[in-house]
């Protein structure tokens, strides 16, 4: 295949990343090199030879790197700053996070060695003075391939092997269970079975991935600017593979134009670019173009579930058995996280006494699968909500009534689902919530009974209107920890350093509010610095709806410690007891004699030289790490009104109502923005977006001409309201919200389309519900 990048010439802003009103780091120097990647055109092939000699001699080319060079590379220029740099480390595969005893894991090498396993896998990298020169030289790298049979269907992988030492292509097989499902199914008054399929999709951030790196050989210091959700993990992987001590590496992940999971893992380029900067002795930058993103950024969602459910005449769930196949792609950078989340969260907000879920995570010759906004949970919600709609159909009961019959009640909190959580740290235990109240509120907002009657009347008149509903629980606030350092300087400036970088969620505003509230200041008094490993030594990152819950809790704890320290210093300076100190913003005064006062900046100056008599450690700063005991669970319910056009096989949304509970709301506007964005993403998953491949593994959606994203007119006005049941698991009572809105959207759309097609007894069992899929449901002629 021909890469669009080979012929594109475009002006680019030479400044990769931007901070708050300033560019971070000097990465606009004239000696900047530009890297482009030679990528495989085959889904599966043996790499026979690579001849880079013509490319290496091309004008402006500084370096060409293949796998053969990874075991013997050396830094350019001065003596190595650290003796622990071990040649050969870079030839190892990237680590897999997290491990799992059932996992037969495989991860990327920085460059493919003797095999390529998906279209777009990196084979070589060319570095030149300009991007245009690098792209021209890329075309001169001669790679001889021997094509091999590929695995494309995870449900029938055939004889071909993605990895020779995984003879059945199964990356992992896991069973989670509670009770005796077989016996409960045998004794159940009613049983039903269904097969449900979820298609592939992926995160589409406005800003694609990018990395820049600069190595200071004399000091032995490496600075990396990365469009990443996990800067501390980038530092760890670079240290491991390049042989540097972590303190010699600074990773900066400033404002990033969206993430959605596509920037969650450490990719080969995140390590290759720093290696090239060290090897050439010059700053190096790589920017991903959109086609590269469509080819190589990790994806998610593909699963096929075969479900059998036992229930009674009232629609009460008695037993649920599910066996599903999960397409994990060519590698497992995040282990079994996605299918484990689908399996462990399958029960949703419902009480199911007997559950058994088994999955096979299967290697295929497609781009690897890692968490994408929702991370396995949209699949779980789709399955359980489709099952409940099926039960309603089988029993003749209203869909809402079936849900109310099964919802966990607030009196059962905390509720142990009985299935191990995806981290293997115990069972899934819902910490708090009122699931019936959330559903009731969503139905009231939509005036559900009136809508249902109106849809029935419309269908009698020939118009296919339908109303759907879906409930969900979202796992949030994942550990193991997050930290915050808060520092005050002599100018009274308050800076918070956090390990959770922002990709546009408004974290700077949210965390500033938390810090300001605890410090007795205003948000304008606080500056948030996220995504800089120099600011705080340890961090996990921004994903899994955890930033506010875990990162915000760390900020709150550090702010409390800092405020107590400031009061203690003020008391010593004023010669009064701590309880006599009264704070007014940045001023601390003697309560009895308000004219005796000291400012925050003066306290910072005192703290800088604090001795034993002050009773505090030096520096007006505090660092705290919050380590949650367990995960906090958000919940909600969505109701949707759709219009199905049988002639064009299109679904149009006419109304959408959301009731949501994410604990205490720090900033309701930001929470609603997160829900709105997540619903828009969910609509793409439900109706439009599908990463398709042909039988040889060639991707069929490499531009936005083939991969349809929702437009503004596809998203109806959203009515959103909130309940607040506080989580007991963190000091602020928070639950996460970033992914919640996306979870039930495919399920609620399927429910509404079923209702619109009630006269035909159609049942939506596959998403996305594209025009082609809906035409099949409607029995229309096959479309391309």
XYZ file of C-alpha atoms in Angstrom:
784
model
C 0.000 0.000 0.000
C 1.099 3.595 -0.531
C 1.209 5.915 2.429
C -0.388 9.302 1.965
C 2.499 10.795 3.931
C 4.920 9.952 1.100
C 3.348 12.644 -1.049
C 2.050 15.121 1.501
C 3.910 18.372 1.937
C 2.403 20.676 4.491
C 3.441 23.525 6.712
C 3.620 22.524 10.341
C 3.984 24.497 13.521
C 7.545 23.618 14.611
C 6.460 23.853 18.220
C 5.023 20.479 19.166
C 3.480 21.270 22.486
C 2.073 24.281 24.209
C 1.681 25.083 27.878
C -0.557 27.631 29.530
C 0.152 30.603 27.300
C 3.790 29.615 26.761
C 5.689 26.994 24.849
C 7.325 24.436 27.078
C 10.972 23.864 26.326
C 13.149 25.105 23.498
C 12.331 22.627 20.745
C 12.433 25.060 17.818
C 16.199 24.971 17.299
C 17.510 24.888 13.733
C 19.297 21.592 14.386
C 15.985 19.794 14.967
C 15.729 16.481 13.123
C 12.505 14.977 11.853
C 11.677 11.281 12.033
C 9.330 9.284 9.792
C 8.526 5.608 10.097
C 8.733 2.888 7.461
C 5.643 0.772 8.096
C 4.568 -2.659 6.969
C 2.060 -2.852 4.082
C 1.247 -6.453 5.102
C -0.930 -7.775 7.916
C 1.443 -10.708 8.390
C 4.770 -11.250 6.715
C 8.319 -12.336 7.256
C 10.878 -9.554 6.951
C 13.483 -11.101 4.649
C 15.897 -8.194 4.155
C 16.058 -4.453 4.757
C 18.408 -2.390 2.586
C 18.615 1.165 3.906
C 21.774 2.179 2.022
C 20.019 4.362 -0.550
C 18.011 6.121 2.126
C 21.092 6.691 4.297
C 22.820 8.484 1.422
C 19.867 10.672 0.493
C 20.140 14.479 0.885
C 19.547 15.724 4.431
C 19.370 12.264 6.022
C 21.069 12.018 9.413
C 20.267 8.434 10.371
C 18.332 5.305 9.405
C 17.540 2.756 12.096
C 16.329 -0.847 11.830
C 15.902 -3.608 14.386
C 19.457 -4.797 13.683
C 20.783 -1.492 15.042
C 18.912 -1.629 18.351
C 21.320 -4.018 20.019
C 24.434 -1.974 19.352
C 23.459 1.686 19.428
C 25.524 4.237 21.349
C 24.898 7.872 22.321
C 26.621 10.402 20.114
C 29.044 13.055 21.286
C 30.362 13.205 24.806
C 31.126 10.355 27.173
C 28.014 8.619 28.432
C 26.761 10.329 31.537
C 25.838 7.070 33.213
C 27.604 3.747 33.321
C 24.307 1.891 33.659
C 23.478 2.433 29.981
C 23.435 -1.136 28.683
C 23.713 -1.652 24.912
C 21.138 -4.197 23.767
C 18.312 -3.155 26.105
C 16.543 -1.398 23.242
C 16.137 -4.698 21.396
C 13.814 -6.024 24.088
C 10.033 -5.826 23.723
C 8.208 -3.176 25.696
C 6.905 -4.290 29.113
C 3.271 -5.376 29.518
C 1.192 -3.537 32.131
C -0.471 -5.064 34.082
C 0.579 -8.732 34.137
C -1.958 -11.534 34.681
C -1.389 -15.235 35.481
C -3.591 -16.333 32.566
C -1.886 -14.043 30.051
C 0.384 -15.326 27.306
C 1.478 -11.812 26.556
C 3.302 -10.311 23.614
C 4.234 -6.672 23.127
C 5.850 -4.449 20.513
C 9.537 -4.216 19.850
C 10.647 -0.692 19.016
C 11.003 -1.919 15.431
C 9.850 -5.236 13.973
C 12.519 -7.905 13.885
C 11.854 -10.874 11.591
C 8.039 -10.622 11.422
C 5.403 -7.946 11.014
C 1.999 -8.701 12.483
C -0.316 -5.909 11.394
C -0.525 -3.323 8.634
C 1.374 -0.282 9.845
C 3.810 -1.988 12.214
C 7.083 -0.037 12.359
C 9.975 -1.627 10.429
C 12.527 1.197 10.196
C 12.856 4.894 11.003
C 14.452 7.615 8.889
C 15.739 10.854 10.427
C 16.480 13.938 8.346
C 16.864 17.690 8.512
C 13.298 18.231 7.298
C 10.195 16.111 7.252
C 10.050 16.341 3.475
C 13.593 14.956 3.172
C 12.770 12.173 5.617
C 9.628 11.226 3.689
C 11.535 11.171 0.395
C 14.220 8.956 1.942
C 11.610 6.641 3.424
C 10.617 5.667 -0.110
C 14.241 4.568 -0.696
C 14.253 1.980 2.113
C 13.962 -1.381 0.376
C 12.203 -4.023 2.458
C 11.703 -7.530 1.093
C 8.685 -9.272 2.638
C 7.439 -12.841 2.460
C 3.663 -12.594 2.991
C 2.155 -15.106 5.433
C -1.438 -16.205 6.112
C -3.136 -13.875 8.559
C -5.700 -14.275 11.325
C -8.680 -11.942 10.928
C -11.690 -13.606 12.574
C -11.152 -14.108 16.317
C -14.094 -16.523 16.465
C -12.498 -18.801 13.838
C -8.762 -18.091 13.819
C -7.869 -21.102 11.662
C -4.422 -22.649 11.300
C -2.382 -19.461 10.913
C -0.441 -18.338 13.997
C 0.106 -14.739 14.951
C 2.904 -15.807 17.317
C 4.617 -19.156 16.797
C 4.781 -19.936 20.519
C 1.045 -19.333 21.023
C -0.263 -22.372 19.142
C -3.981 -21.629 19.506
C -3.717 -17.820 19.203
C -5.304 -17.461 22.641
C -3.648 -14.695 24.657
C -5.664 -15.674 27.714
C -8.712 -17.639 28.828
C -10.436 -16.616 32.063
C -13.628 -17.671 33.848
C -15.314 -15.514 36.496
C -18.236 -17.017 38.385
C -20.651 -16.720 41.257
C -23.069 -19.430 42.338
C -24.074 -22.460 40.266
C -25.162 -21.205 36.866
C -25.815 -24.621 35.308
C -28.168 -25.694 38.100
C -29.904 -22.310 38.187
C -30.498 -22.400 34.443
C -31.943 -25.919 34.651
C -34.402 -24.890 37.348
C -35.315 -21.468 35.909
C -38.999 -21.124 34.819
C -37.845 -19.384 31.634
C -34.681 -19.348 29.566
C -33.492 -17.421 26.530
C -30.307 -17.217 24.489
C -28.818 -14.563 22.255
C -25.577 -13.831 20.403
C -24.369 -10.240 20.489
C -21.572 -8.658 18.443
C -19.692 -5.416 19.034
C -17.512 -3.955 16.256
C -14.113 -2.221 16.355
C -13.498 1.466 16.849
C -10.863 3.736 18.265
C -10.120 7.075 19.861
C -9.889 9.983 17.430
C -8.250 12.884 19.276
C -8.004 16.198 17.450
C -4.244 16.116 18.022
C -2.576 12.931 16.829
C 0.369 11.453 18.683
C 3.726 13.196 18.725
C 7.089 12.956 20.493
C 10.097 15.269 20.655
C 13.307 14.582 22.551
C 16.569 16.332 23.321
C 19.630 14.788 24.967
C 22.202 16.870 26.843
C 25.231 14.592 26.645
C 27.483 16.525 29.044
C 24.881 16.417 31.811
C 23.471 13.058 30.799
C 19.957 14.525 30.825
C 17.182 13.493 28.439
C 14.073 15.662 27.984
C 11.028 14.224 26.230
C 7.866 16.032 25.158
C 5.147 13.439 24.594
C 1.485 13.578 23.665
C 0.702 10.975 26.317
C -1.748 10.174 29.090
C 0.995 8.471 31.139
C 4.200 10.563 31.271
C 5.613 8.738 34.292
C 5.227 5.405 32.530
C 6.967 6.834 29.455
C 9.865 7.771 31.746
C 9.932 4.262 33.232
C 9.942 2.507 29.853
C 12.609 4.822 28.420
C 14.767 4.216 31.482
C 14.328 0.451 31.204
C 15.076 0.155 27.499
C 17.727 2.836 27.104
C 19.585 2.140 30.333
C 19.235 5.553 31.963
C 18.487 6.213 35.608
C 14.980 7.717 35.938
C 16.306 10.939 37.495
C 18.136 11.667 34.238
C 14.882 11.661 32.284
C 12.267 14.399 32.249
C 8.992 13.713 30.448
C 6.593 16.574 29.761
C 3.032 15.919 28.592
C 1.543 19.408 28.359
C -1.885 20.281 26.987
C -2.791 17.365 24.754
C -5.528 17.599 22.134
C -7.554 14.646 23.375
C -6.599 11.148 24.414
C -9.551 8.760 24.802
C -7.182 5.861 25.490
C -5.351 6.180 22.161
C -2.477 7.800 24.097
C -2.662 5.521 27.129
C 0.041 3.014 26.301
C 3.742 3.605 25.739
C 4.201 3.152 21.991
C 7.472 2.251 20.254
C 7.809 5.853 19.026
C 7.818 7.101 22.639
C 11.125 5.274 23.131
C 12.473 5.412 19.560
C 12.535 9.204 19.390
C 14.544 9.600 22.633
C 16.914 6.869 21.399
C 17.402 8.756 18.133
C 18.063 12.016 19.991
C 20.764 10.256 22.009
C 22.187 8.452 18.984
C 22.374 11.529 16.737
C 23.197 14.102 19.398
C 20.473 16.382 18.034
C 16.865 17.057 19.033
C 14.439 14.781 17.171
C 10.723 15.124 16.565
C 8.131 12.712 15.215
C 4.547 13.722 14.431
C 1.923 11.166 13.490
C -0.240 12.007 10.490
C -3.904 11.043 10.490
C -3.445 7.974 8.300
C -0.727 6.686 10.636
C -3.121 7.193 13.517
C -5.837 5.203 11.769
C -3.334 2.430 10.998
C -1.394 2.151 14.247
C -3.101 3.841 17.215
C -4.622 1.133 19.379
C -8.324 0.321 19.038
C -10.986 -1.560 21.000
C -14.496 -2.970 21.340
C -14.575 -6.137 19.142
C -16.277 -8.919 21.095
C -18.791 -11.657 20.292
C -20.948 -12.788 23.248
C -23.082 -15.918 23.440
C -25.445 -15.486 26.373
C -27.971 -17.747 28.084
C -30.183 -16.270 30.769
C -32.639 -17.815 33.227
C -35.484 -15.733 34.676
C -38.957 -15.954 36.158
C -42.331 -14.683 34.988
C -41.753 -11.315 36.675
C -38.539 -10.899 34.721
C -36.249 -11.425 37.701
C -32.776 -12.586 36.764
C -31.906 -15.999 38.203
C -28.827 -17.012 36.220
C -26.629 -15.607 33.499
C -24.048 -17.539 31.484
C -21.867 -15.754 28.958
C -19.016 -16.965 26.790
C -17.342 -14.360 24.660
C -14.440 -13.955 22.282
C -12.341 -10.814 22.486
C -10.163 -9.637 19.583
C -6.919 -8.421 21.170
C -5.069 -7.659 17.931
C -1.423 -8.523 17.348
C -0.059 -7.602 20.799
C -1.226 -7.152 24.388
C 0.348 -3.923 25.699
C -2.316 -3.741 28.425
C -2.616 -7.446 29.029
C -6.166 -8.711 29.586
C -7.539 -5.455 30.987
C -10.288 -4.907 28.398
C -11.915 -8.380 28.456
C -11.502 -8.562 32.237
C -13.432 -5.311 32.555
C -16.168 -6.620 30.265
C -16.448 -9.834 32.272
C -16.243 -8.362 35.769
C -18.739 -5.553 35.029
C -21.262 -7.721 33.157
C -23.849 -7.703 35.954
C -24.251 -3.928 35.719
C -26.480 -2.400 38.420
C -28.520 -5.602 38.719
C -28.806 -8.330 41.309
C -27.884 -11.660 39.679
C -27.462 -14.576 42.101
C -25.728 -16.876 39.620
C -23.255 -15.623 37.013
C -20.560 -17.297 34.967
C -18.503 -15.486 32.346
C -15.738 -17.090 30.283
C -13.721 -15.301 27.657
C -11.018 -16.117 25.137
C -8.745 -13.191 24.286
C -7.562 -14.031 20.773
C -4.586 -12.742 18.823
C -5.349 -11.459 15.316
C -3.259 -9.691 12.672
C -4.822 -6.350 13.386
C -3.741 -3.261 15.276
C -3.455 -4.082 18.999
C -6.367 -3.538 21.365
C -6.030 -1.466 24.538
C -8.550 0.510 26.605
C -10.544 3.124 24.688
C -12.962 5.448 26.489
C -15.074 3.057 28.535
C -12.561 0.202 28.368
C -14.604 -2.968 28.011
C -17.539 -1.560 29.947
C -19.663 -0.398 26.964
C -19.602 -4.017 25.791
C -20.760 -5.234 29.216
C -23.555 -2.646 29.319
C -24.669 -3.560 25.802
C -24.865 -7.241 26.727
C -26.775 -6.947 30.019
C -29.154 -4.274 28.713
C -29.921 -6.286 25.576
C -30.592 -9.276 27.834
C -33.049 -7.272 29.939
C -34.865 -6.050 26.833
C -35.039 -9.670 25.669
C -36.534 -10.700 29.022
C -39.111 -7.918 28.737
C -40.058 -9.170 25.293
C -40.280 -12.795 26.460
C -42.411 -11.985 29.526
C -44.503 -9.216 27.940
C -43.540 -6.838 30.749
C -42.527 -3.208 30.355
C -38.782 -2.735 29.947
C -38.584 -0.292 32.852
C -40.506 -2.669 35.122
C -38.054 -5.480 34.369
C -35.184 -3.231 35.338
C -36.795 -2.094 38.574
C -37.356 -5.758 39.484
C -33.615 -6.415 39.280
C -31.855 -3.215 40.354
C -29.686 -3.338 43.459
C -31.385 -1.226 46.150
C -29.637 1.498 48.189
C -30.162 -0.610 51.304
C -27.879 -3.281 49.843
C -24.900 -0.895 49.625
C -22.064 -1.677 49.667
C -23.024 -4.439 47.249
C -20.669 -7.327 46.467
C -21.311 -8.462 42.878
C -19.504 -11.723 43.572
C -17.126 -11.469 40.604
C -13.428 -10.566 40.916
C -12.556 -7.061 39.773
C -10.276 -6.604 36.793
C -7.265 -5.820 38.980
C -7.571 -9.099 40.869
C -7.547 -7.166 44.163
C -10.891 -8.486 45.394
C -14.466 -8.604 44.182
C -16.379 -5.875 42.399
C -18.040 -4.065 45.319
C -20.348 -1.127 44.568
C -19.544 1.453 47.236
C -22.711 3.592 47.161
C -25.599 4.703 44.993
C -29.363 4.656 44.522
C -29.877 2.895 41.209
C -33.705 2.823 41.303
C -33.805 6.571 42.007
C -31.470 7.276 39.089
C -33.635 5.283 36.669
C -36.844 6.777 38.028
C -35.438 10.274 37.576
C -34.402 9.616 33.973
C -37.867 8.249 33.171
C -39.503 11.286 34.796
C -37.243 13.673 32.877
C -38.254 12.042 29.592
C -41.915 11.592 30.577
C -41.384 7.981 29.583
C -44.991 6.774 29.731
C -46.151 9.607 27.495
C -43.280 8.974 25.082
C -44.070 5.261 24.898
C -47.705 6.002 24.040
C -46.717 8.645 21.487
C -44.358 6.202 19.788
C -47.093 3.579 19.613
C -49.459 6.071 17.993
C -46.768 7.157 15.527
C -46.099 3.552 14.526
C -49.808 2.979 13.990
C -49.641 5.941 11.605
C -46.664 4.465 9.747
C -43.791 6.397 11.369
C -41.087 4.289 13.049
C -40.578 6.090 16.356
C -39.117 4.275 19.356
C -38.052 4.992 22.899
C -35.218 3.128 24.591
C -33.685 3.001 28.041
C -30.501 1.664 29.563
C -28.831 1.696 32.975
C -25.161 1.389 33.824
C -22.525 1.336 36.513
C -19.051 2.670 35.793
C -15.859 1.660 37.541
C -13.870 4.800 38.453
C -11.155 6.047 40.755
C -8.672 3.275 39.971
C -5.471 3.101 42.024
C -2.862 2.253 42.927
C -2.150 5.884 43.813
C -1.810 9.434 42.646
C 0.209 12.234 44.158
C 0.311 16.003 44.488
C 2.967 18.463 45.571
C 1.847 21.979 46.505
C 4.476 24.676 46.828
C 4.272 28.337 47.849
C 7.071 30.745 46.936
C 8.119 34.123 48.352
C 5.865 35.922 45.863
C 2.822 34.096 47.326
C 2.440 32.026 44.171
C 0.775 28.668 44.797
C 1.708 25.861 42.416
C 0.250 22.374 42.396
C 2.208 19.600 40.693
C 0.163 16.528 39.840
C 0.756 13.234 38.092
C -2.510 13.473 36.130
C -2.019 15.329 32.823
C -4.960 16.954 31.093
C -6.194 16.030 27.630
C -8.896 18.682 27.611
C -11.087 17.563 30.536
C -10.627 20.865 32.384
C -8.462 19.259 35.052
C -6.608 22.514 35.637
C -9.875 24.155 36.664
C -11.121 21.202 38.701
C -7.900 20.664 40.648
C -7.463 24.418 41.197
C -10.922 24.477 42.752
C -10.051 21.581 45.066
C -6.770 23.171 46.145
C -8.275 26.622 46.573
C -11.156 25.319 48.663
C -8.808 23.505 51.033
C -6.294 26.371 51.201
C -8.838 29.129 51.749
C -7.882 30.824 48.479
C -9.515 31.389 45.091
C -8.879 29.214 42.014
C -7.165 32.182 40.378
C -4.524 32.013 43.120
C -3.554 28.458 42.123
C -1.521 27.243 39.159
C -1.796 23.585 38.174
C 1.160 21.836 36.521
C 0.307 18.355 35.299
C 2.174 15.873 33.187
C 5.708 16.895 34.158
C 7.805 14.213 35.837
C 10.118 16.907 37.190
C 7.231 18.382 39.165
C 6.342 15.221 41.058
C 8.429 12.091 41.218
C 5.717 9.450 41.042
C 2.505 9.357 39.052
C 0.157 6.966 37.270
C -1.705 9.063 34.693
C -5.072 10.145 33.358
C -7.401 7.325 32.323
C -10.227 5.182 33.746
C -12.147 8.194 35.106
C -9.584 8.496 37.894
C -8.028 11.964 37.631
C -10.455 13.883 39.848
C -11.118 10.978 42.224
C -7.529 9.923 42.903
C -5.604 12.986 41.750
C -8.118 15.375 43.313
C -7.978 13.510 46.608
C -4.188 13.762 46.612
C -4.460 17.510 45.986
C -6.941 17.867 48.854
C -4.699 15.973 51.276
C -1.616 17.970 50.284
C -3.541 21.243 50.571
C -4.746 20.359 54.052
C -1.199 19.604 55.145
C 0.105 22.825 53.596
C -2.577 24.952 55.230
C -1.860 23.433 58.635
C 1.835 24.152 58.092
C 1.096 27.761 57.117
C -1.049 28.276 60.221
C 1.691 26.812 62.423
C 4.314 29.116 60.884
C 2.020 32.125 61.202
C 1.396 31.332 64.854
C 5.138 31.186 65.525
C 5.744 34.411 63.621
C 2.935 36.233 65.422
C 3.729 34.702 68.789
C 0.261 33.280 69.344
C -1.332 29.859 69.629
C -2.353 28.103 66.411
C -6.041 28.490 67.184
C -5.684 32.271 67.365
C -4.592 32.498 63.729
C -7.297 33.668 61.344
C -6.835 33.424 57.601
C -8.100 35.941 55.053
C -7.015 34.631 51.678
C -3.243 35.058 51.514
C -3.092 36.929 54.825
C -2.852 35.311 58.269
C -3.704 37.485 61.288
C -4.013 37.359 65.044
C -7.703 36.847 65.692
C -7.566 39.109 68.761
C -5.449 41.802 67.113
C -6.182 41.744 63.353
C -3.625 44.458 62.630
C -0.911 41.921 63.445
C -0.652 39.962 60.243
C 1.715 38.147 57.917
C 1.345 37.287 54.273
C 1.622 33.869 52.653
C 4.772 34.816 50.716
C 6.462 35.929 53.941
C 5.593 32.562 55.465
C 7.237 30.876 52.466
C 10.384 32.931 53.076
C 10.384 31.917 56.747
C 9.834 28.286 55.838
C 12.794 28.369 53.430
C 15.125 28.771 56.411
C 12.998 27.001 59.009
C 14.883 25.584 61.938
C 13.836 23.378 64.813
C 12.178 26.254 66.664
C 9.599 26.759 63.895
C 8.309 23.240 64.433
C 7.922 22.547 60.709
C 10.140 21.023 58.011
C 11.846 23.502 55.652
C 9.895 24.877 52.702
C 6.264 25.901 52.510
C 5.251 22.854 50.566
C 3.545 19.512 51.045
C 3.429 16.246 49.135
C 0.736 13.644 49.601
C -0.117 10.408 47.794
C -3.650 9.093 47.874
C -3.962 5.304 47.657
C -7.643 4.315 47.354
C -8.702 1.187 49.207
C -11.050 0.243 46.386
C -12.722 1.636 43.285
C -15.670 4.031 43.357
C -18.627 3.315 41.079
C -20.678 5.927 39.248
C -24.106 5.077 37.916
C -26.805 6.429 35.666
C -29.656 5.861 33.262
C -30.275 7.122 29.725
C -33.505 7.410 27.751
C -33.498 8.024 23.991
C -36.149 8.795 21.373
C -35.319 7.750 17.804
C -36.837 7.970 14.352
C -35.954 5.077 12.015
C -36.130 5.768 8.272
C -36.760 2.375 6.682
C -36.063 3.695 3.182
C -32.545 4.933 3.909
C -31.793 2.646 6.878
C -30.864 5.652 9.027
C -31.484 6.387 12.690
C -32.128 9.959 13.796
C -32.184 10.966 17.457
C -35.051 13.230 18.484
C -34.459 13.401 22.229
C -32.018 12.245 24.886
C -32.316 12.312 28.694
C -29.648 11.475 31.256
C -29.730 11.005 35.014
C -26.276 10.510 36.470
C -24.654 10.009 39.862
C -20.930 10.669 40.148
C -20.861 11.583 43.797
C -20.002 15.137 44.825
C -19.753 17.490 41.846
C -16.695 19.734 42.028
C -17.649 21.695 38.904
C -21.074 20.855 37.432
C -20.294 22.582 34.136
C -17.212 20.429 33.570
C -19.113 17.293 34.608
C -21.852 18.038 32.091
C -19.243 18.738 29.419
C -17.683 15.357 30.091
C -21.054 13.633 29.820
C -21.946 15.476 26.611
C -18.644 14.577 24.975
C -18.893 10.969 26.084
C -22.440 10.649 24.721
C -21.285 12.060 21.372
C -18.504 9.468 21.316
C -21.003 6.770 22.263
C -23.274 7.780 19.380
C -20.346 7.242 17.033
C -19.810 3.791 18.533
C -23.520 3.010 18.279
C -24.296 4.202 14.769
C -21.295 5.261 12.717
C -17.748 4.275 13.611
C -16.289 0.942 12.579
C -12.663 0.022 11.884
C -13.143 -2.660 9.239
C -10.578 -4.959 7.616
C -10.696 -7.136 4.523
C -9.944 -10.858 4.545
C -6.190 -10.230 4.162
C -6.018 -7.769 7.048
C -5.905 -4.568 5.007
C -7.703 -1.780 6.883
C -10.715 -0.405 5.020
C -11.096 2.768 7.105
C -7.902 4.823 6.968
C -9.421 8.298 6.502
C -12.537 10.087 7.678
C -14.077 9.344 4.288
C -14.435 5.705 5.435
C -14.486 6.132 9.230
C -17.563 8.211 9.990
C -17.466 10.387 13.086
C -20.615 11.993 14.505
C -21.251 15.549 13.367
C -22.878 18.255 15.426
C -26.248 17.611 13.776
C -26.051 13.929 14.753
C -26.084 14.834 18.457
C -29.452 15.971 19.831
C -29.827 18.394 22.729
C -29.070 16.453 25.908
C -31.119 16.922 29.073
C -28.850 16.108 32.021
C -29.539 16.014 35.731
C -27.534 14.724 38.674
C -27.961 12.805 41.863
C -25.175 12.978 44.418
C -24.518 9.969 46.629
C -21.076 10.420 48.113
C -18.450 7.725 47.912
C -17.052 6.684 51.291
C -13.755 5.676 49.665
C -12.073 9.071 49.282
C -11.916 12.288 51.314
C -14.029 14.293 48.853
C -16.846 11.781 48.257
C -16.049 11.738 44.524
C -16.820 9.258 41.768
C -15.425 9.566 38.259
C -17.361 10.754 35.228
C -15.070 10.932 32.195
C -16.238 7.716 30.544
C -19.726 7.346 32.003
C -21.666 9.007 29.226
C -20.297 6.635 26.591
C -21.169 3.380 28.345
C -24.938 2.968 27.742
C -25.307 4.742 24.398
C -25.141 1.682 22.092
C -27.520 -0.150 24.430
C -30.065 2.664 24.636
C -30.010 3.195 20.855
C -30.531 -0.534 20.281
C -33.404 -0.511 22.760
C -35.038 2.437 21.006
C -34.608 0.935 17.534
C -36.149 -2.329 18.757
C -39.120 -0.344 20.006
C -39.419 1.509 16.698
C -39.464 -1.839 14.878
C -41.730 -3.534 17.415
C -44.175 -4.619 14.734
C -41.485 -6.678 12.963
C -40.158 -8.356 16.128
C -36.670 -7.281 15.019
C -33.933 -7.474 17.644
C -30.716 -5.498 17.366
C -27.870 -7.870 18.167
C -24.950 -6.039 16.569
C -23.343 -2.630 16.853
C -22.440 -0.269 15.348
C -25.869 -0.029 13.809
C -24.601 1.403 10.526
C -26.877 1.757 7.539
C -25.641 -1.610 6.253
C -26.361 -3.351 9.556
C -29.751 -1.686 9.971
C -30.700 -2.614 6.413
C -30.018 -6.239 7.336
C -32.212 -5.889 10.437
C -34.946 -4.353 8.271
C -34.601 -7.080 5.632
C -33.602 -4.598 2.924
C -31.342 -5.569 -0.015
C -27.647 -5.897 0.884
C -25.626 -2.683 0.614
C -21.948 -2.086 0.067
